Amino acid sequence: MKARDILPLALLLGALALTPLFASNLLLNFLVSALIIALGAQGWNLLGGYGGQLSFGHAALFGTGAYATAILQTTFGVNAWVGFACGIALAALTGWMIGFLSFRARLRGSYFALVTLAFAEVLRILANAAGFTGGAAGLLIKLEPSFANFQFASRAGMLWVVLACILGVSLLTLWIDRGRFGAQLVAVRENEDAARALGVDVLATKLRAIALSGAITGAAGGLYAQNFLYLDANIAYGTWISVEVLIAAIVGGLGTVLGPVVGALALHGVGEVTKGLLGWMTGVDLMLFGVILIAAVAFVPAGLVGALRRLRMRRATP
Amino acid sequence: MILLSVEGLSKRFGGLLAVDKASMAVPEGSITGLIGPNGAGKTTLFALASGFLEPSAGRVLFAGEDVTAEPPHRRARRGIARTFQIVQPFQGLTVHENIAVGAYLRHAGRQAALDAARAVAEEVGLAPLLETPAAALTVAGRKRLELARALATAPRLLLLDEVLAGLNPSEVRDILPVLRAIRARGVTILMIEHVMQAVMNLCDHVHVLAQGRMIAEGPPRAVCNDAAVIEAYLGHGAAARMRAEGGAHA
């Protein structure tokens, strides 16, 4: 990897890591929430941006990560960090299983999107009805701030953990981007038949991508559970998270390392400001997200990161 | 040694028998041609040989091993590479990245794959266009890209589906030496081709497919004078008429 690839990543994450030195708790809360979405969006981007498999049901992965992290602690008394790791593994397995069922049936495009949406909805309804998820009443994780419990007295602790996850995933994405798996994944996105003719095992490539995607978005779910210490089916498996991760990735830049992070921060920034200004209009931020998505697809299909890159290239070659 | 052989291969699409008990053998080191009128089933036969379609009956043997049940990516690993009649570039990628996807089959590392891709690009004359987006290539460029990607997988057998179609005569002339050089370094070629100038020039042996059946085979000149072949292309009775007109077929 070259310095040029690492520099924007280091600058952005470095600046974010320093915010606790001056920022208010309000701003830190905002950052933690936005960055959890950013991490989920990075997971979505691996499958959707690099692999071209547009999922409309990443809530299935987010929710599995969140519930596993929470239930293992509350019901089974497992250490929170271990629960978090198990949540990641279970979300990866869920992703793999959804992929196995839908990719083997050769579902693509809108059909794949619909099937993923269906999986997420089924899980939401099951989680709402089942006993061990706390049902409709939801699930509370006991407030006991300590590092061992994965709970932090100061907001900075959680921010740094989330940033560490984003750093790890960004490096992983960069490594994939520069390697054989990434090239094959992009080839599958661009033209499955051509990829197959060149020796790419299309099914295996997609399954690896959706399992990795599941692990990453599941990690975001686990962090969500640890941050808010409360879950119910509509939070964990709700459509909101499926939509937010895909909008963040598309607005930020599909198939780029930092796009999902930039997209999530920009979207949530705009969302918070509008909520502040027009708080009496319930759902105004969601309406705005819709408008931004349409505008992004129409005017900056390469996303914010793609647009920035083009500006830089234009300046470099006048 | 016979590198590829198909034995009694049939493919049925509903009521249509696209390939009907076709058999042929491709000797290692040869350039073998597969010709026939439009709709004869040539591309279907290629799809069966490369694993994109499953035959209704018959076997495909590669280097003596039965590969009939293997998916395309496994056959690619064995050394069968195909190009597509309708070119299928990875539109969003550059020429270099396109070829590298093929090279990754034999090279795990990025640098090794990119170097191999560059070498192939030089071989087929795409070196000056390495950083061009594939979507911006001309027809001739896309045909070369198809060829380069397949070559980058380091195949033993190259299945070329009309790589010369749509090229003008000077572009055809440019690419013939490239194909000869590929064979000279040990790659066996089986090509579907309509450009007869190229078939005459390149092929050691030609098979003729018409309405799904193999109707003739032999050296290119002999095959072109074969009565059954002339009738397949020009219609019933054409061979007799041409003979009567004094060998105007030459």
PDB file of C-alpha atoms in Angstrom, chain A residues 177-180 183-184 186-202, chain B residues 52 72-73 76-77 82 84 88-93 101-102 104-105 107-108 110 149-150 153:
ATOM      1  CA  ASP A 177      -9.371  -3.446  -3.069  1.00  0.00           C
ATOM      2  CA  ARG A 178      -5.720  -4.067  -3.932  1.00  0.00           C
ATOM      3  CA  GLY A 179      -5.829  -7.833  -4.200  1.00  0.00           C
ATOM      4  CA  ARG A 180      -7.088 -10.845  -6.039  1.00  0.00           C
ATOM      5  CA  ALA A 183     -10.459  -7.872  -8.502  1.00  0.00           C
ATOM      6  CA  GLN A 184     -12.605 -10.984  -8.772  1.00  0.00           C
ATOM      7  CA  VAL A 186     -15.443  -6.330  -9.051  1.00  0.00           C
ATOM      8  CA  ALA A 187     -15.319  -8.630 -12.086  1.00  0.00           C
ATOM      9  CA  VAL A 188     -18.430 -10.403 -10.788  1.00  0.00           C
ATOM     10  CA  ARG A 189     -20.125  -7.012 -10.380  1.00  0.00           C
ATOM     11  CA  GLU A 190     -19.249  -5.939 -13.917  1.00  0.00           C
ATOM     12  CA  ASN A 191     -20.024  -9.148 -15.811  1.00  0.00           C
ATOM     13  CA  GLU A 192     -20.648 -12.551 -14.263  1.00  0.00           C
ATOM     14  CA  ASP A 193     -20.237 -14.580 -17.437  1.00  0.00           C
ATOM     15  CA  ALA A 194     -16.955 -12.956 -18.344  1.00  0.00           C
ATOM     16  CA  ALA A 195     -15.709 -13.504 -14.793  1.00  0.00           C
ATOM     17  CA  ARG A 196     -16.697 -17.163 -14.923  1.00  0.00           C
ATOM     18  CA  ALA A 197     -14.858 -17.619 -18.224  1.00  0.00           C
ATOM     19  CA  LEU A 198     -11.716 -16.230 -16.597  1.00  0.00           C
ATOM     20  CA  GLY A 199     -11.779 -18.824 -13.858  1.00  0.00           C
ATOM     21  CA  VAL A 200     -13.620 -16.874 -11.164  1.00  0.00           C
ATOM     22  CA  ASP A 201     -15.795 -19.042  -8.936  1.00  0.00           C
ATOM     23  CA  VAL A 202     -18.721 -16.616  -8.925  1.00  0.00           C
TER      24      VAL A 202
ATOM     25  CA  PHE B  52     -21.375 -22.622 -19.882  1.00  0.00           C
ATOM     26  CA  PRO B  72     -16.578 -23.061 -16.391  1.00  0.00           C
ATOM     27  CA  HIS B  73     -14.235 -21.750 -13.685  1.00  0.00           C
ATOM     28  CA  ALA B  76     -10.518 -22.376 -16.894  1.00  0.00           C
ATOM     29  CA  ARG B  77      -8.206 -23.625 -14.153  1.00  0.00           C
ATOM     30  CA  ARG B  82     -12.921 -18.813 -24.179  1.00  0.00           C
ATOM     31  CA  PHE B  84     -17.308 -14.272 -26.351  1.00  0.00           C
ATOM     32  CA  GLN B  88     -18.119  -8.838 -22.590  1.00  0.00           C
ATOM     33  CA  PRO B  89     -15.636  -6.322 -21.208  1.00  0.00           C
ATOM     34  CA  PHE B  90     -15.720  -5.245 -17.551  1.00  0.00           C
ATOM     35  CA  GLN B  91     -16.985  -1.806 -18.560  1.00  0.00           C
ATOM     36  CA  GLY B  92     -16.071   0.086 -15.424  1.00  0.00           C
ATOM     37  CA  LEU B  93     -12.450  -1.097 -15.364  1.00  0.00           C
ATOM     38  CA  VAL B 101      -8.689 -10.421 -13.693  1.00  0.00           C
ATOM     39  CA  GLY B 102      -7.589 -13.176 -16.063  1.00  0.00           C
ATOM     40  CA  TYR B 104      -5.185 -13.510 -11.148  1.00  0.00           C
ATOM     41  CA  LEU B 105      -6.122 -17.087 -12.064  1.00  0.00           C
ATOM     42  CA  HIS B 107      -0.959 -15.231  -9.893  1.00  0.00           C
ATOM     43  CA  ALA B 108      -2.081 -14.561  -6.334  1.00  0.00           C
ATOM     44  CA  ARG B 110      -1.246  -7.948  -7.278  1.00  0.00           C
ATOM     45  CA  ARG B 149      -8.112 -11.523 -21.024  1.00  0.00           C
ATOM     46  CA  ALA B 150      -8.422 -15.122 -22.166  1.00  0.00           C
ATOM     47  CA  THR B 153      -5.338 -17.079 -17.817  1.00  0.00           C
TER      48      THR B 153
END
